[in-house]
Amino acid sequence: MGGLLQEVALAGDDIPWLEGQREKGRELFLAQGLPTAKTEAWKYTRPRDLMTEDFILTGTDEDESHEEEHCNYHQGECRCGHHHESQKALSFPSYEIRFENGIMQAIDFELPKGVTIKPLIEAIYEEDAVKSYLGKEIDMAHYPFAALNTAYMEEGVYIAVERDVSLTKPIAIINHTHACRQNLMAHLRNLIILERGAQATIIENFNYSGNEKSRYFNNIVNEIYIGRGACLRHYKLQDEAYKAVHIALSRVKVRENGFYESFCLQKGANLARNESKISLKEEQAEAFVNAAYMINGWATVDTTTDIEHLSAHSKSHQLVKGVVGGNAKGVFQGKIHIAPNAVKTEGSQLHKALLLSDEAEIDCKPELEIYADDVKCSHGAASGELDKEQLFYMRSRGIGEEEAKQILIDAYLTEVINTISNEDVKNWFSDSANINTGEEKC
Amino acid sequence: MSNTPLLEIEDLSARVKDKEIIKGFNLTINEGEVHAIMGPNGAGKSTLSYVLCGKSGYEVTSGHVRFKGKDLLSMSVEERAREGLFLIMQYPVEIPGVAVTTFLKHAVNAQRKYHNQPELDTMDFMKLLREEGRKLGISADMLKRPINVGFSGGEKKRLETLQLTILKPQFAILDEADSGLDIDALKVVSEGINAERNEHNAMLVITHYQRLLNDIVPDFVHVYADGHIVKSGGKELAAEIEKNGYAEFTKEK
Amino acid sequence: MTEKKQTPEIADESGDKYKYGFVTDIATESAPKGLNEEIIRLISGKKQEPAWLLDFRLRAFNYWQNMKEPTWAKLNYDKIDYQDLYYYAAPKQKVSPKSLDEIDPKLLATYEKLGIPLKEQEILSGVVAVDAVFDSVSVATTYRAKLAEKGIIFCSISEAVREHPDLVQKYLGTVVPYTDNFFASLNSAVFTDGSFVYIPKGVKCPMELSTYFRINAQNTGQFERTLIVADDESYVSYLEGCTAPQRDENQLHAAIVEIVVLDNAEVKYSTVQNWYPGDKDGKGGVYNFVTKRAACRGKNAKISWTQVETGSAVTWKYPSCVLQGDNSVGEFYSVALTNNYQQADTGTKMIHIGKNTTSKIISKGISAGHSNQTYRGLVRVSPNADNARNYSQCDSLLIGQNCGSHTVPYVENRNKSAVLEHEATTSKISDEQLFYCRQRGIDEETAVSLIVNGFCKEVMQHLPLEFAIEAAKLINISLEGSVG
């Protein structure tokens, strides 16, 4: 057992550049430490729960010994009494990549032509492109968890779509945690490269089975490169166990005429942060960055975006909606940065949140940073409770109060779920949003 | 009608970005005349009005335009305006926070200063504005509102007309002055414009439909297609177009 | 104490638009440079202060010594050497002139030149009472007798400490404690003068009260402190203006304004800040670090801040409202215009504590030249602030390709019945708007100033009329050279 930074042997330690990056990650994580109250970027989200010394890194001896004697989850049976059924499949066909407790499982589908999918570590050995992309756009000095992730860089998936190749089915990355014991931590690194004119849809699904009170830590970094005229639709459902810590960064670079659409629904974890840092590097690059959260209990769930418009005629649009009950805290931080000369750009951002209980909290920091005059930028933020008039109206028509509330909440979230352009995925999210958290017992 | 030329356009060509829109356009308008330019949508009729007013982004590639004998094209936008060139715009822009009265007072006094006339004092100006406004059905309250902000299409056009009656330009261009107007508002606006007609000024009415020309009766009608005038005639030409459409002219090229 | 004569510096009049850049040639009495306990004791002694106040200063100083200058603002300025400043400078004159006749005519002339006549009979309308602060001290307060009839106290804070110690002690430092922030601690240690206002119960102040701040001496920090107390059912409208001579080096200004508003009382505080902004290359100018805060302690209390900020090389200022009393109301209306190399990081805080409290923020920022401007605001709703309401609107206008405009609002809601709305837009003056104005014969520069004034109108209409006219002129002057 040990703290967040442990001495472990990682695959690929014979590759100097990889070791160099890991070492730099260790250094920069140590230099920064965990964010504190004074870390502006983490002002509202304090990962206090990570200040313990009892983390078990996935895939290490300690983890495996547990697996052998306690929980043979590959067979779906576990001595802890939990039945670990790999999560129910998506409701539509997909290329499914499975991670079990942070370890990528063998791929059991045939790869379409022009598409490479393999474990990151294999790609590091086999694909020349990896070296020129991996870690290139990550500012580890300002992203402590990305630095930590880099220190452990090994597990994760490499996805590359060649020029002008369009994938017909979505790629689903299922991250399943067998939460039958405590303190497991996984650091996943995914590298996704869409070459010029390529098109793909990627769905990340984080879920768990087993002890819902189990504490574990997932730290994910996605590096996403979208080539000229390429199009990536990136969806994510975060439905971790309610004591879990989930921290994710998607670093996205979009080139000329490239298109990035993302939607993330967060409904689980004790502390979660889904962060997107998107650079619209060249002209006409465009991003839709939407999100929703519906949280309860003592959760703190954070949606942070930072969109850099670095070139003229780039566009970004953000809609984030949250519903917060119990003692939970919803956090939204959004930044639109317009570089000098990035003229004729458009950036819009809207955050809305509903508070359902007296103890719920919303913290919001929408930010504009603008260095060019010929731009159209706006942001808006609103928070409040359910409309009493609307509730009264529905109850006067005989609808029970709880049901009326649910109808209003559904309607509230539907607006943002409807921004998803893939119908199958949209329906899947609608279904997911209606499932109460914590109900999926094994 | 006299034979004193007010506006002389010779062989005018102009482009927007890389696209040639006006190609070898010729027209002379004398004092006291009303000319109408009719043409299909997208023919570049508005471009002609912007070129004459000097809007940036509209580049003259060849030709000459003389206004009252002076070289119009070498003047700045505001100089042309102060010389007496006025454009009723199809889509007047909103300027938040700037009251109609404030705006017009600046405009009137800028023009007066240019002609070495004393500035109007606020009392006289307000009196004039309210009187003219009343004729056009513009309330005192509307005069206090920020210019064009939240105005209906009809209100905007009435306000443009009000500016015409206050600034008394020698040459007015009406760019689709009837768009967004219902029958009643059209009547008010055209009466306001007709009242300004005299033997020293002139007008260029740019329109797609004949409708406006029933109220503001032109002396000459020109059909505009492919960047220049393809046919000229009297007011009867307008009726002919109303009946047959523009097809024969667009085919002619 | 050393005595020194100010060397008059002739401001370069040619083509310079800052018309308040002159220096008054007057004998000044100042304490030695530097900051230590001795200096603080000296300032306190000079002002014949009671022990509690000296103690307050020393505690502030001790606290300040362990503090770090804040770096979170989007501001870039040379490090200030706090030991290289004079902390006390006063025009040499009788300690407290009994009447205006005893005031140095040069001072009277200075204020006249600034458009602030101090001789009461010369004020035509007679509606504004003025406290004139010159460098570190208040030199004159007008209309005191007339105000005294109503029980209103309007005097320099030094005098208030002597004449009304109970009132001052009761409220001083209760809204902005000496531990509040780096500049507030500094001010608490070394403040030299400022204005004090007390409006008794049930009194509506019959005229606008005004303080006019003037920095004159070289290398001298100005640390004034203003305390306004509006007792139950009272009302006052307060105006603040500021100018400084044009100097090549930067001048430091670190002020505090504290306002206490009790039951059903209302305070309107308007500022037109026109400290010397530096020249067109960014040389010189005032560093303006100000802590302004009002506590609405009583029920139905209301505070309204209106500011027009066109001056200073660096502005760091967040006039705030602490809405403690139930149904209390806070408002913030701001126009900030930066040009050349000016930098402003300004905004407000609305802290909702009482029930049914409402706040409104209207901020209009105009950036031109190479300037950078940030709106930074906080709206916080505490768990007990049932039915709190906030509406915030932050609009920015950019003029030219080299300026920056930033919006950083913080919204923290811990009460479900609160309704908070925030909107922000960024735009430029559109080509269409300019063309429209020019087509009507209005030249480009006038068109820009018309459009900018239109953009600010929502804020300007909250200023008292005369102030509004002055502010509009100031905006036009400050915009000069930003077009074309």
Coordinates of N, CA and C in Angstrom, one line a residue, chain A residues 340-411:
Chain A
P340 N -5.5 36.7 -29.6 CA -5.4 37.9 -30.5 C -5.5 37.3 -32.0
N341 N -6.2 38.1 -32.8 CA -6.3 37.7 -34.2 C -7.3 36.6 -34.5
A342 N -7.8 36.0 -33.4 CA -8.8 35.0 -33.7 C -10.2 35.7 -33.9
V343 N -10.2 36.4 -35.0 CA -11.4 37.2 -35.3 C -12.5 36.4 -35.9
K344 N -13.7 37.0 -35.9 CA -14.9 36.3 -36.4 C -15.2 35.0 -35.7
T345 N -14.7 34.9 -34.5 CA -15.0 33.7 -33.7 C -16.3 33.8 -32.9
E346 N -16.9 32.7 -32.6 CA -18.1 32.7 -31.8 C -17.9 31.8 -30.6
G347 N -18.2 32.3 -29.5 CA -18.2 31.4 -28.3 C -19.4 31.6 -27.4
S348 N -20.1 30.6 -27.1 CA -21.3 30.8 -26.3 C -21.3 29.7 -25.2
Q349 N -21.8 30.1 -24.1 CA -21.7 29.2 -22.9 C -22.9 29.5 -22.0
L350 N -23.6 28.4 -21.6 CA -24.7 28.6 -20.7 C -24.7 27.5 -19.7
H351 N -24.8 27.9 -18.4 CA -24.9 26.9 -17.3 C -26.1 27.2 -16.5
K352 N -26.9 26.1 -16.3 CA -28.1 26.3 -15.5 C -28.2 25.2 -14.5
A353 N -28.6 25.5 -13.3 CA -28.7 24.4 -12.3 C -29.9 24.6 -11.4
L354 N -30.4 23.4 -11.0 CA -31.6 23.4 -10.2 C -31.1 22.9 -8.8
L355 N -31.5 23.5 -7.8 CA -31.3 23.0 -6.4 C -32.6 22.4 -5.9
L356 N -32.4 21.2 -5.4 CA -33.6 20.5 -4.9 C -33.8 20.5 -3.4
S357 N -32.7 20.7 -2.7 CA -32.8 20.6 -1.3 C -32.1 21.8 -0.6
D358 N -32.4 21.9 0.7 CA -31.9 23.0 1.5 C -30.4 23.0 1.6
E359 N -29.8 21.8 1.6 CA -28.4 21.7 1.8 C -27.5 21.6 0.5
A360 N -28.2 21.6 -0.6 CA -27.5 21.5 -1.9 C -26.8 22.8 -2.2
E361 N -25.7 22.7 -3.0 CA -24.9 23.9 -3.3 C -24.5 23.9 -4.8
I362 N -24.5 25.1 -5.3 CA -24.0 25.3 -6.7 C -22.9 26.3 -6.7
D363 N -21.8 26.0 -7.3 CA -20.7 27.0 -7.5 C -20.4 27.1 -8.9
C364 N -20.3 28.3 -9.4 CA -20.2 28.4 -10.8 C -19.3 29.6 -11.2
K365 N -18.4 29.3 -12.1 CA -17.5 30.4 -12.5 C -17.3 30.3 -14.1
P366 N -18.2 31.1 -14.7 CA -18.1 31.1 -16.2 C -17.1 32.3 -16.5
E367 N -16.2 32.0 -17.4 CA -15.2 33.0 -17.6 C -14.9 33.3 -19.1
L368 N -14.8 34.6 -19.4 CA -14.4 35.0 -20.7 C -13.0 35.6 -20.7
E369 N -12.2 35.3 -21.6 CA -10.9 35.9 -21.7 C -10.6 36.2 -23.2
I370 N -10.8 37.5 -23.5 CA -10.9 37.9 -24.9 C -9.8 38.9 -25.3
Y371 N -9.1 38.5 -26.3 CA -8.0 39.4 -26.8 C -8.2 39.8 -28.3
A372 N -9.4 39.7 -28.8 CA -9.7 40.1 -30.2 C -11.0 40.8 -30.2
D373 N -11.1 41.8 -31.0 CA -12.3 42.7 -30.9 C -13.5 42.2 -31.8
D374 N -13.2 41.5 -32.9 CA -14.3 41.2 -33.8 C -14.8 39.8 -33.5
V375 N -15.4 39.6 -32.3 CA -15.9 38.3 -31.9 C -17.3 38.4 -31.3
K376 N -17.9 37.3 -31.3 CA -19.2 37.2 -30.6 C -19.1 36.2 -29.5
C377 N -19.1 36.7 -28.3 CA -19.0 35.8 -27.1 C -20.1 36.2 -26.1
S378 N -20.6 35.1 -25.5 CA -21.5 35.4 -24.4 C -21.5 34.2 -23.5
H379 N -21.8 34.5 -22.2 CA -22.1 33.4 -21.3 C -23.2 33.8 -20.4
G380 N -23.8 32.8 -19.9 CA -24.9 33.0 -19.0 C -24.9 31.9 -17.9
A381 N -25.4 32.3 -16.8 CA -25.5 31.3 -15.7 C -26.8 31.6 -14.9
A382 N -27.4 30.5 -14.5 CA -28.6 30.7 -13.7 C -28.8 29.6 -12.8
S383 N -29.2 29.9 -11.6 CA -29.6 28.8 -10.7 C -30.8 29.1 -9.9
G384 N -31.5 28.1 -9.5 CA -32.7 28.3 -8.7 C -33.4 27.0 -8.4
E385 N -34.6 27.1 -7.9 CA -35.3 25.8 -7.6 C -36.4 25.6 -8.7
L386 N -37.1 24.5 -8.6 CA -38.2 24.2 -9.5 C -39.2 25.3 -9.4
D387 N -39.8 25.6 -10.6 CA -40.8 26.7 -10.7 C -42.0 26.3 -9.9
K388 N -42.3 27.1 -8.9 CA -43.5 26.8 -8.0 C -44.8 26.9 -8.7
E389 N -44.9 27.8 -9.6 CA -46.1 28.0 -10.4 C -46.4 26.7 -11.3
Q390 N -45.3 26.3 -11.9 CA -45.4 25.1 -12.7 C -45.8 23.9 -11.9
L391 N -45.2 23.7 -10.7 CA -45.6 22.6 -9.8 C -47.0 22.7 -9.4
F392 N -47.4 23.9 -9.0 CA -48.8 24.1 -8.6 C -49.8 23.7 -9.8
Y393 N -49.4 24.2 -10.9 CA -50.3 23.9 -12.1 C -50.5 22.4 -12.3
M394 N -49.4 21.7 -12.2 CA -49.5 20.3 -12.4 C -50.2 19.6 -11.3
R395 N -50.0 20.0 -10.1 CA -50.7 19.4 -9.0 C -52.2 19.7 -9.1
S396 N -52.5 20.9 -9.5 CA -53.9 21.3 -9.7 C -54.6 20.4 -10.7
R397 N -53.8 19.7 -11.6 CA -54.4 18.8 -12.5 C -54.3 17.4 -12.0
G398 N -54.0 17.2 -10.8 CA -54.0 15.9 -10.1 C -52.7 15.1 -10.1
I399 N -51.7 15.7 -10.6 CA -50.4 15.0 -10.6 C -49.7 15.2 -9.3
G400 N -49.3 14.1 -8.7 CA -48.7 14.1 -7.4 C -47.4 14.9 -7.4
E401 N -47.1 15.5 -6.2 CA -46.0 16.4 -6.1 C -44.6 15.8 -6.6
E402 N -44.4 14.6 -6.1 CA -43.1 14.0 -6.5 C -43.0 13.8 -8.0
E403 N -44.1 13.3 -8.5 CA -44.2 13.0 -9.9 C -44.0 14.3 -10.7
A404 N -44.7 15.3 -10.3 CA -44.6 16.6 -10.9 C -43.2 17.1 -11.0
K405 N -42.5 16.9 -9.8 CA -41.1 17.4 -9.8 C -40.3 16.6 -10.8
Q406 N -40.5 15.3 -10.8 CA -39.7 14.5 -11.7 C -40.0 14.9 -13.2
I407 N -41.2 15.2 -13.5 CA -41.5 15.6 -14.8 C -40.7 16.9 -15.2
L408 N -40.7 17.8 -14.2 CA -40.0 19.1 -14.5 C -38.5 18.8 -14.6
I409 N -38.0 18.0 -13.8 CA -36.5 17.7 -13.8 C -36.2 17.0 -15.2
D410 N -37.0 16.0 -15.6 CA -36.8 15.4 -16.8 C -36.8 16.4 -18.0
A411 N -37.8 17.3 -17.9 CA -37.9 18.2 -19.0 C -36.6 19.1 -19.0

